Amino acid sequence: MKRRYALRFSPTLVEQPIVSKLARTYDVDINILNADVASGRGGKLIVELSGTEENLDASVLYLSEVGVIVSEMVKELLFREEGCIHCGACTAVCSPRALRMNNEAKLVFDVSLCVVCGLCTQACPLRLFEVSNERET
């Protein structure tokens, strides 16, 4: 089972090996999809956790107990495709290549690759993308 989360760390929590302890103690695989972390200022990680349902639940509980703010990511980017002019502006900011142009110069959106970073919402000149909200756990 896989779940995606936004993890927010305070400046003091950034100095602790929380993510490595999470992987070792709770037998979960951690795929870091995006990171903005700096010593002394805190940060945010977007992660995909893989493991059993019980281990994922225990992982989230552990993170909350140590003070990490945990929000489940709804794996959904809303795209109003009918208004798309296939300009490709969104593809320039999509590093996981969830948004790309096909051989017919048409925009293709692969939901399975989307990390819900939200960069496409600003890149699209017609504002056809909307990111669903995180749910705090």
Short mmCIF file of the C-alpha atoms (twelve columns), coordinates in Angstrom:
data_MODEL
# 
_entry.id   MODEL 
# 
loop_
_atom_site.group_PDB 
_atom_site.id 
_atom_site.type_symbol 
_atom_site.label_atom_id 
_atom_site.label_alt_id 
_atom_site.label_comp_id 
_atom_site.label_asym_id 
_atom_site.label_seq_id 
_atom_site.Cartn_x 
_atom_site.Cartn_y 
_atom_site.Cartn_z 
_atom_site.pdbx_PDB_model_num 
ATOM 1   C CA . MET A 1   0.000   0.000  0.000   1 
ATOM 2   C CA . LYS A 2   1.206   3.541  -0.799  1 
ATOM 3   C CA . ARG A 3   0.203   6.893  0.648   1 
ATOM 4   C CA . ARG A 4   1.523   10.403 0.071   1 
ATOM 5   C CA . TYR A 5   2.057   12.950 2.817   1 
ATOM 6   C CA . ALA A 6   3.269   16.487 3.331   1 
ATOM 7   C CA . LEU A 7   5.516   16.560 6.399   1 
ATOM 8   C CA . ARG A 8   6.293   19.901 8.063   1 
ATOM 9   C CA . PHE A 9   9.274   20.076 10.402  1 
ATOM 10  C CA . SER A 10  10.100  22.808 12.924  1 
ATOM 11  C CA . PRO A 11  13.697  24.107 13.042  1 
ATOM 12  C CA . THR A 12  14.501  21.844 16.017  1 
ATOM 13  C CA . LEU A 13  13.025  18.747 14.359  1 
ATOM 14  C CA . VAL A 14  15.161  19.224 11.237  1 
ATOM 15  C CA . GLU A 15  18.214  18.467 13.374  1 
ATOM 16  C CA . GLN A 16  16.899  14.975 14.272  1 
ATOM 17  C CA . PRO A 17  17.081  11.782 12.140  1 
ATOM 18  C CA . ILE A 18  13.299  11.349 12.108  1 
ATOM 19  C CA . VAL A 19  12.928  10.069 8.544   1 
ATOM 20  C CA . SER A 20  15.685  7.453  8.844   1 
ATOM 21  C CA . LYS A 21  14.267  6.269  12.172  1 
ATOM 22  C CA . LEU A 22  10.842  6.030  10.557  1 
ATOM 23  C CA . ALA A 23  12.146  3.718  7.829   1 
ATOM 24  C CA . ARG A 24  14.091  1.482  10.234  1 
ATOM 25  C CA . THR A 25  11.531  1.239  13.023  1 
ATOM 26  C CA . TYR A 26  8.291   0.960  11.069  1 
ATOM 27  C CA . ASP A 27  9.453   -1.034 8.030   1 
ATOM 28  C CA . VAL A 28  8.245   1.472  5.458   1 
ATOM 29  C CA . ASP A 29  9.880   2.546  2.226   1 
ATOM 30  C CA . ILE A 30  10.155  6.306  1.871   1 
ATOM 31  C CA . ASN A 31  10.252  7.981  -1.519  1 
ATOM 32  C CA . ILE A 32  11.032  11.689 -1.124  1 
ATOM 33  C CA . LEU A 33  9.160   13.422 -3.935  1 
ATOM 34  C CA . ASN A 34  10.012  16.994 -2.993  1 
ATOM 35  C CA . ALA A 35  12.063  18.574 -0.225  1 
ATOM 36  C CA . ASP A 36  12.568  22.077 1.099   1 
ATOM 37  C CA . VAL A 37  14.561  21.659 4.302   1 
ATOM 38  C CA . ALA A 38  17.312  23.747 5.854   1 
ATOM 39  C CA . SER A 39  19.095  23.563 9.167   1 
ATOM 40  C CA . GLY A 40  17.847  26.239 11.505  1 
ATOM 41  C CA . ARG A 41  14.682  27.108 9.608   1 
ATOM 42  C CA . GLY A 42  12.633  23.896 9.412   1 
ATOM 43  C CA . GLY A 43  11.105  22.591 6.259   1 
ATOM 44  C CA . LYS A 44  8.659   20.495 4.332   1 
ATOM 45  C CA . LEU A 45  8.925   17.090 2.671   1 
ATOM 46  C CA . ILE A 46  6.487   15.549 0.235   1 
ATOM 47  C CA . VAL A 47  6.885   11.789 0.629   1 
ATOM 48  C CA . GLU A 48  5.305   8.595  -0.571  1 
ATOM 49  C CA . LEU A 49  5.316   5.906  2.110   1 
ATOM 50  C CA . SER A 50  4.986   2.238  1.119   1 
ATOM 51  C CA . GLY A 51  4.232   -0.594 3.502   1 
ATOM 52  C CA . THR A 52  1.429   -2.441 5.202   1 
ATOM 53  C CA . GLU A 53  -1.598  -0.456 6.315   1 
ATOM 54  C CA . GLU A 54  -0.676  -1.091 9.949   1 
ATOM 55  C CA . ASN A 55  2.890   0.152  9.441   1 
ATOM 56  C CA . LEU A 56  1.712   3.246  7.586   1 
ATOM 57  C CA . ASP A 57  -0.744  4.078  10.371  1 
ATOM 58  C CA . ALA A 58  1.968   3.545  13.002  1 
ATOM 59  C CA . SER A 59  4.357   5.730  10.987  1 
ATOM 60  C CA . VAL A 60  1.909   8.619  10.874  1 
ATOM 61  C CA . LEU A 61  1.249   8.265  14.600  1 
ATOM 62  C CA . TYR A 62  5.006   8.328  15.325  1 
ATOM 63  C CA . LEU A 63  5.539   11.420 13.185  1 
ATOM 64  C CA . SER A 64  2.695   13.237 14.924  1 
ATOM 65  C CA . GLU A 65  3.968   12.224 18.362  1 
ATOM 66  C CA . VAL A 66  7.437   13.670 17.713  1 
ATOM 67  C CA . GLY A 67  5.940   16.957 16.529  1 
ATOM 68  C CA . VAL A 68  5.926   16.667 12.751  1 
ATOM 69  C CA . ILE A 69  2.807   18.183 11.181  1 
ATOM 70  C CA . VAL A 70  1.467   15.438 8.914   1 
ATOM 71  C CA . SER A 71  -1.009  16.091 6.103   1 
ATOM 72  C CA . GLU A 72  -2.169  13.341 3.782   1 
ATOM 73  C CA . MET A 73  -1.839  14.332 0.151   1 
ATOM 74  C CA . VAL A 74  -4.853  13.694 -1.977  1 
ATOM 75  C CA . LYS A 75  -3.304  12.303 -5.132  1 
ATOM 76  C CA . GLU A 76  -5.270  14.453 -7.467  1 
ATOM 77  C CA . LEU A 77  -4.561  17.367 -9.707  1 
ATOM 78  C CA . LEU A 78  -7.714  18.816 -11.184 1 
ATOM 79  C CA . PHE A 79  -7.215  19.633 -14.859 1 
ATOM 80  C CA . ARG A 80  -9.927  21.240 -16.979 1 
ATOM 81  C CA . GLU A 81  -8.733  19.593 -20.177 1 
ATOM 82  C CA . GLU A 82  -11.512 20.962 -22.383 1 
ATOM 83  C CA . GLY A 83  -10.025 24.472 -22.179 1 
ATOM 84  C CA . CYS A 84  -6.442  23.407 -22.921 1 
ATOM 85  C CA . ILE A 85  -4.735  25.010 -25.934 1 
ATOM 86  C CA . HIS A 86  -1.802  22.537 -25.732 1 
ATOM 87  C CA . CYS A 87  0.822   25.274 -25.433 1 
ATOM 88  C CA . GLY A 88  3.080   23.093 -23.276 1 
ATOM 89  C CA . ALA A 89  3.911   25.773 -20.695 1 
ATOM 90  C CA . CYS A 90  3.037   23.386 -17.863 1 
ATOM 91  C CA . THR A 91  5.437   20.734 -19.150 1 
ATOM 92  C CA . ALA A 92  8.420   23.030 -18.569 1 
ATOM 93  C CA . VAL A 93  7.884   22.973 -14.784 1 
ATOM 94  C CA . CYS A 94  6.856   19.320 -14.433 1 
ATOM 95  C CA . SER A 95  10.062  17.505 -13.476 1 
ATOM 96  C CA . PRO A 96  8.431   14.073 -12.901 1 
ATOM 97  C CA . ARG A 97  7.019   14.326 -16.473 1 
ATOM 98  C CA . ALA A 98  3.421   13.808 -15.403 1 
ATOM 99  C CA . LEU A 99  2.629   16.527 -17.946 1 
ATOM 100 C CA . ARG A 100 4.201   16.054 -21.350 1 
ATOM 101 C CA . MET A 101 3.484   16.576 -25.013 1 
ATOM 102 C CA . ASN A 102 2.747   13.533 -27.192 1 
ATOM 103 C CA . ASN A 103 3.784   13.024 -30.828 1 
ATOM 104 C CA . GLU A 104 0.699   14.929 -32.023 1 
ATOM 105 C CA . ALA A 105 1.682   17.990 -29.905 1 
ATOM 106 C CA . LYS A 106 -1.180  17.318 -27.490 1 
ATOM 107 C CA . LEU A 107 -0.791  17.566 -23.734 1 
ATOM 108 C CA . VAL A 108 -0.825  14.232 -21.886 1 
ATOM 109 C CA . PHE A 109 -1.398  14.076 -18.126 1 
ATOM 110 C CA . ASP A 110 -0.185  10.881 -16.373 1 
ATOM 111 C CA . VAL A 111 -1.771  10.974 -12.911 1 
ATOM 112 C CA . SER A 112 0.453   8.151  -11.654 1 
ATOM 113 C CA . LEU A 113 3.561   10.351 -12.056 1 
ATOM 114 C CA . CYS A 114 2.097   13.505 -10.492 1 
ATOM 115 C CA . VAL A 115 3.631   14.533 -7.148  1 
ATOM 116 C CA . VAL A 116 1.010   17.274 -6.626  1 
ATOM 117 C CA . CYS A 117 3.671   19.996 -6.357  1 
ATOM 118 C CA . GLY A 118 1.377   22.645 -7.837  1 
ATOM 119 C CA . LEU A 119 3.919   24.277 -10.149 1 
ATOM 120 C CA . CYS A 120 1.666   23.745 -13.155 1 
ATOM 121 C CA . THR A 121 -1.077  25.856 -11.564 1 
ATOM 122 C CA . GLN A 122 1.100   28.947 -12.017 1 
ATOM 123 C CA . ALA A 123 2.680   27.918 -15.331 1 
ATOM 124 C CA . CYS A 124 -0.615  27.454 -17.182 1 
ATOM 125 C CA . PRO A 125 -1.588  30.762 -18.824 1 
ATOM 126 C CA . LEU A 126 -5.266  29.759 -18.720 1 
ATOM 127 C CA . ARG A 127 -5.147  28.538 -15.074 1 
ATOM 128 C CA . LEU A 128 -6.635  25.164 -15.987 1 
ATOM 129 C CA . PHE A 129 -4.954  23.295 -13.108 1 
ATOM 130 C CA . GLU A 130 -6.034  23.193 -9.487  1 
ATOM 131 C CA . VAL A 131 -4.414  21.196 -6.705  1 
ATOM 132 C CA . SER A 132 -6.681  19.526 -4.190  1 
ATOM 133 C CA . ASN A 133 -6.014  20.335 -0.534  1 
ATOM 134 C CA . GLU A 134 -3.987  18.323 1.941   1 
ATOM 135 C CA . ARG A 135 -5.880  16.686 4.774   1 
ATOM 136 C CA . GLU A 136 -4.265  17.033 8.176   1 
ATOM 137 C CA . THR A 137 -4.127  13.701 10.012  1 
# 
